[in-house]
Tab-separated table of C-alpha atoms in Angstrom:
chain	number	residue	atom	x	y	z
A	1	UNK	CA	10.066	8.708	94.484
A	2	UNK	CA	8.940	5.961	97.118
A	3	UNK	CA	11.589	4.739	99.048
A	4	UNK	CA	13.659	1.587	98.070
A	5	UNK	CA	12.300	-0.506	100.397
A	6	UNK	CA	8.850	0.315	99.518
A	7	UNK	CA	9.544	-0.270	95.664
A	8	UNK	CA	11.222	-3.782	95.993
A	9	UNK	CA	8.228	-4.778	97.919
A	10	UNK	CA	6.202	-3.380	94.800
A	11	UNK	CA	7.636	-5.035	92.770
A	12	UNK	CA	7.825	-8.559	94.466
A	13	UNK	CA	4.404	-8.063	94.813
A	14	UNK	CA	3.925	-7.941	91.353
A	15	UNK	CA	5.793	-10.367	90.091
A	16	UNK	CA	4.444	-13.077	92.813
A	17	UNK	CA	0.934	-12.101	92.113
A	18	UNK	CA	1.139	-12.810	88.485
A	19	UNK	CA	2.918	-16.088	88.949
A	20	UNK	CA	0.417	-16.933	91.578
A	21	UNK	CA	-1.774	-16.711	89.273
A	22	UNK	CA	-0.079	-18.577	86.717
A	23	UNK	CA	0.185	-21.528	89.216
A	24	UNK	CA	-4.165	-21.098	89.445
A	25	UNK	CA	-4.176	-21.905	86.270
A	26	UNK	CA	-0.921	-23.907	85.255
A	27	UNK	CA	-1.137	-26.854	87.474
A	28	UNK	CA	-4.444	-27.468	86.818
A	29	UNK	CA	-3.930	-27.330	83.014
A	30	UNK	CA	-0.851	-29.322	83.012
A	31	UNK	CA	-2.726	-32.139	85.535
A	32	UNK	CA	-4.929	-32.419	82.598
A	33	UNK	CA	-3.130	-32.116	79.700
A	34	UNK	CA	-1.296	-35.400	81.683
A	35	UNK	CA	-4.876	-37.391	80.712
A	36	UNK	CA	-5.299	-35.743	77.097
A	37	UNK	CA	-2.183	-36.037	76.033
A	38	UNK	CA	-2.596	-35.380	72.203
A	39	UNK	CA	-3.413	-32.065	73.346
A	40	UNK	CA	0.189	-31.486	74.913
A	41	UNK	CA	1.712	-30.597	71.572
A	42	UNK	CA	-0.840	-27.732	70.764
A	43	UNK	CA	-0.730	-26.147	74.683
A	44	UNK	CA	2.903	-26.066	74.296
A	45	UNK	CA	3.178	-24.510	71.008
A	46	UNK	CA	1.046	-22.104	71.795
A	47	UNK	CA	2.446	-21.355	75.599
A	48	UNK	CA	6.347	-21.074	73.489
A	49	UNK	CA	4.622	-18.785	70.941
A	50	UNK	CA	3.327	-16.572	73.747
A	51	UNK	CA	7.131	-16.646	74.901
A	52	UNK	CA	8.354	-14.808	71.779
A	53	UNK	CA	5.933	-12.140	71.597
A	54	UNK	CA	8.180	-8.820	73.524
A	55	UNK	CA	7.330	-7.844	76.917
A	56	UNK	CA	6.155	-4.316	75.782
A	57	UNK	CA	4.032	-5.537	72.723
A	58	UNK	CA	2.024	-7.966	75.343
A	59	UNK	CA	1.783	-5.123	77.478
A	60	UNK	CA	0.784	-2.868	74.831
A	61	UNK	CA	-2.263	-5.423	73.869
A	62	UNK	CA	-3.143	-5.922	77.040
A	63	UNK	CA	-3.614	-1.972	77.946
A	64	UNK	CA	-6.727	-2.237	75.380
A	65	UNK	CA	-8.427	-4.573	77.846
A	66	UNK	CA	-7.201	-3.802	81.230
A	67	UNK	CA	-5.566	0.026	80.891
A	68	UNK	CA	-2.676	1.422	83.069
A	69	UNK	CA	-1.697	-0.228	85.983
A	70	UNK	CA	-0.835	-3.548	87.805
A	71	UNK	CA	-3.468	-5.226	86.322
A	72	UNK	CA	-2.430	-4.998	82.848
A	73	UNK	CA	1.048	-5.916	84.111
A	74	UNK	CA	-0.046	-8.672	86.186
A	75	UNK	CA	-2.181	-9.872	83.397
A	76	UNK	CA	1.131	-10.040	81.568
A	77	UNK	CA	3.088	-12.112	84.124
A	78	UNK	CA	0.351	-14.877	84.148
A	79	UNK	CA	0.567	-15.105	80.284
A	80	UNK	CA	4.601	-15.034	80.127
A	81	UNK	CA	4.221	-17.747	83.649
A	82	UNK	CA	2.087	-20.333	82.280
A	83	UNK	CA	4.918	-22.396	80.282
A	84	UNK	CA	7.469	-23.424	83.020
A	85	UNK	CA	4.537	-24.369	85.144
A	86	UNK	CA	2.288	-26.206	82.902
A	87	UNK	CA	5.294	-28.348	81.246
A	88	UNK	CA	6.812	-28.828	84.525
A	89	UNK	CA	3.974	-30.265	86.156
A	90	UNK	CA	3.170	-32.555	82.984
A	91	UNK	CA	6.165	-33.682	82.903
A	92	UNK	CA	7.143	-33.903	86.181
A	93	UNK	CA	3.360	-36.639	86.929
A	94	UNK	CA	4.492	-38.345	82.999
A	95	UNK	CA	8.028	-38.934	84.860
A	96	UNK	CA	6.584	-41.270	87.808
A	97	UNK	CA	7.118	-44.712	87.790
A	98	UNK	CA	4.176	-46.695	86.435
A	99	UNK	CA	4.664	-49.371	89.501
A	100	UNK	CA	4.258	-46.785	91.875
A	101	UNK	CA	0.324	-45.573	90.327
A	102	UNK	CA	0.071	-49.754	89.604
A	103	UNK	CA	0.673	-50.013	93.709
A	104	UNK	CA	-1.548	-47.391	94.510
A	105	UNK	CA	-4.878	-48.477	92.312
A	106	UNK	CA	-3.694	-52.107	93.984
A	107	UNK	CA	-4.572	-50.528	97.477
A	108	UNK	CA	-7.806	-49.497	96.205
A	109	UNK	CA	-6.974	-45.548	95.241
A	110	UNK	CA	-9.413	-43.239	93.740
A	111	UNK	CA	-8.453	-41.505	90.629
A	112	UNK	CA	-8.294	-38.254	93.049
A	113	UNK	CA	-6.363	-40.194	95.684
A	114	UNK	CA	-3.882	-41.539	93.511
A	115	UNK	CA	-3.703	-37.525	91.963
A	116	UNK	CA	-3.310	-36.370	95.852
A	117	UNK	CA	-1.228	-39.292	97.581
A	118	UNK	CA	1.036	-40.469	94.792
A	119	UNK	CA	1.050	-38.518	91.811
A	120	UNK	CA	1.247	-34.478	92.995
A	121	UNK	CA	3.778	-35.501	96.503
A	122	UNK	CA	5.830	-37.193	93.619
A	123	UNK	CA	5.401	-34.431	91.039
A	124	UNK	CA	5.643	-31.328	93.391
A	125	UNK	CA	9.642	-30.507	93.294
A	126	UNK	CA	9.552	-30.473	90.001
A	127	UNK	CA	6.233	-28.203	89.714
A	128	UNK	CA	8.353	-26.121	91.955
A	129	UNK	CA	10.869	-25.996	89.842
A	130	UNK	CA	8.688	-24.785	87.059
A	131	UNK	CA	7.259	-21.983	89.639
A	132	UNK	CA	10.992	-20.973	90.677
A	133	UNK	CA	11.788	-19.982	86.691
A	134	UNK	CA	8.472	-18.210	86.341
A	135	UNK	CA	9.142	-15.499	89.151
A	136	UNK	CA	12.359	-15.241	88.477
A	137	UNK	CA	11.270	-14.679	85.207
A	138	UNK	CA	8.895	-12.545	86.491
A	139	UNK	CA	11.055	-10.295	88.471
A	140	UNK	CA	13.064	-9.001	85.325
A	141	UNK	CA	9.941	-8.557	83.437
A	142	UNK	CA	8.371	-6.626	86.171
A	143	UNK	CA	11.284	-3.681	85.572
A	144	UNK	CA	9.685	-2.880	82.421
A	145	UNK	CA	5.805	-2.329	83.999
A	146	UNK	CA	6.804	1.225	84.923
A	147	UNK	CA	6.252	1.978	81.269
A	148	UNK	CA	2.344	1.306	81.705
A	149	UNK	CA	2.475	2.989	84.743
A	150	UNK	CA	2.963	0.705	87.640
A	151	UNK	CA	5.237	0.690	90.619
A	152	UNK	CA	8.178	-1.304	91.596
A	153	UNK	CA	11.875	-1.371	90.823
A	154	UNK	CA	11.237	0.121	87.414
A	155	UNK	CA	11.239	3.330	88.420
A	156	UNK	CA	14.327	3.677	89.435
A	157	UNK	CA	15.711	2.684	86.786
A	158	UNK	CA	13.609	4.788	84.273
A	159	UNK	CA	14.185	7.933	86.361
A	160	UNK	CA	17.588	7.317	86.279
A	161	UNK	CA	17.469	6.842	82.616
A	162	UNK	CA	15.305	9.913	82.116
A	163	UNK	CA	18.089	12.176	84.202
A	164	UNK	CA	21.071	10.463	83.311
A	165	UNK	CA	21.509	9.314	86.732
A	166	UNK	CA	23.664	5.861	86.241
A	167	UNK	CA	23.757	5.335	90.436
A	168	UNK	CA	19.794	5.522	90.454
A	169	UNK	CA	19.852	2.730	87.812
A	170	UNK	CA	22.214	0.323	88.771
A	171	UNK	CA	20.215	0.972	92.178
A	172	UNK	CA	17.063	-0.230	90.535
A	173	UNK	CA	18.900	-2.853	88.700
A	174	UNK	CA	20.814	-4.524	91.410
A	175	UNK	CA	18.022	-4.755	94.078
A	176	UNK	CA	16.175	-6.219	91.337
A	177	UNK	CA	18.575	-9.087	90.610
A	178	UNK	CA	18.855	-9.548	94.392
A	179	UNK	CA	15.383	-10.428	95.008
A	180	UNK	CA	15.963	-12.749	91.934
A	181	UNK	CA	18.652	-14.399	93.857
A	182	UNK	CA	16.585	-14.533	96.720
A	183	UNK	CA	13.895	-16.065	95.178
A	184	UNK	CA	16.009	-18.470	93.509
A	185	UNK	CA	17.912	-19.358	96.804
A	186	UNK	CA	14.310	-20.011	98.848
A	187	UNK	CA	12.744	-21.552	96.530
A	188	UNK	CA	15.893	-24.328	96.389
A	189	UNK	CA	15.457	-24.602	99.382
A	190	UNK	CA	11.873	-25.431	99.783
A	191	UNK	CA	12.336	-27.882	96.897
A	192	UNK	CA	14.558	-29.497	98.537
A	193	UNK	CA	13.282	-29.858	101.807
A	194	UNK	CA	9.369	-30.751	100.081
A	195	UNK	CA	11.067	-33.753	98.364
A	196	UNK	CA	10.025	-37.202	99.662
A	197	UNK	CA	13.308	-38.586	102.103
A	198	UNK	CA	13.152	-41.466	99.505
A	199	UNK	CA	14.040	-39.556	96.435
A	200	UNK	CA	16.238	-36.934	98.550
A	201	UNK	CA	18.216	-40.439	98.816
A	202	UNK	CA	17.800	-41.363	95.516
A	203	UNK	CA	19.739	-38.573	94.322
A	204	UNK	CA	22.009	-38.681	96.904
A	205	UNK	CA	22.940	-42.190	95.264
């Protein structure tokens, strides 16, 4: 078995991939769904559906298309990714002030500047937000990909299972939930230090 080292990187790769791509497609979607809005209710539902299908019987599906290996998993992590970010950056453009997109078509804003200047700057810590419970997400999820034969922290953890080994599995385990702390703790951090001084006061106050 790969070192430790080498597996946690595995599997952060993993996990960020998929929610990479998640964020591709998520931000987008949710931008729009902020314009179509009767169309909100039916992404949703079918974004929380997706939610309570198992991790293994989306993986198992997915095999038919992409076979063993990160891809399928990957594939996986985009699907289980899309919810947090798609409802967190529609509702985190829905939740600006209608003064502040009022002041902006007022200076003469584009529909894209207003979307760049005011409405995403505004939105982002809360898109963030939406990003920092997909890979976190993503990171627990990504244990289970050694079943469809990919790498990462899995393994570890099924090997351990496989020989009865309980130190190999906690081993697995526990570096797992520390990159999930980790993640949690950098991506706090880059929320916080992303939001505009002028809200960072607001909710100071």
């Amino acid at each position: 078995m790969k070192p430790l080292l080498i597996l946690a990187l595995e599997h952060l790769y993993l996990a960020t991939a998929g929610v990479f791509l998640a964020t591709l497609v998520g931000v987008p979607l949710g931008i729009l769904l902020t314009h179509y809005r009767r169309l909100a209710p039916v992404v949703f539902s079918l974004t929380e559906m997706v939610q309570t299908v198992p991790s293994l019987g989306l993986l198992a599906l997915l095999l038919f298309v992409f076979g063993l290996g990160n891809k399928t998993l990957i594939a996986g992590l985009l699907i289980y990714s899309l919810l947090p970010i798609v409802r967190n950056t529609y509702t985190g453009i829905r939740s600006i002030r209608p003064e502040l997109i009022e002041a902006g078509k007022g200076m003469g804003m584009t529909r894209l500047q207003l979307l760049t200047q005011v409405e995403l700057p505004i939105a982002l810590p809360v898109v963030l937000g939406g990003i920092r419970v997909a890979l976190i997400t993503a990171i627990g999820i990504s244990t289970i990909g050694v079943v469809i034969g990919t790498g990462g922290l899995g393994q570890p953890i099924w090997r351990g299972i496989q020989m009865e080994n309980q130190g190999m599995i906690i081993q697995g385990a526990a570096t797992a939930a520390a990159l999930a702390i980790l993640a949690e703790i950098l991506l706090t951090a880059l929320e916080q230090r992303i939001t505009p001084r002028g809200l960072r006061k607001r909710k100071a106050t």
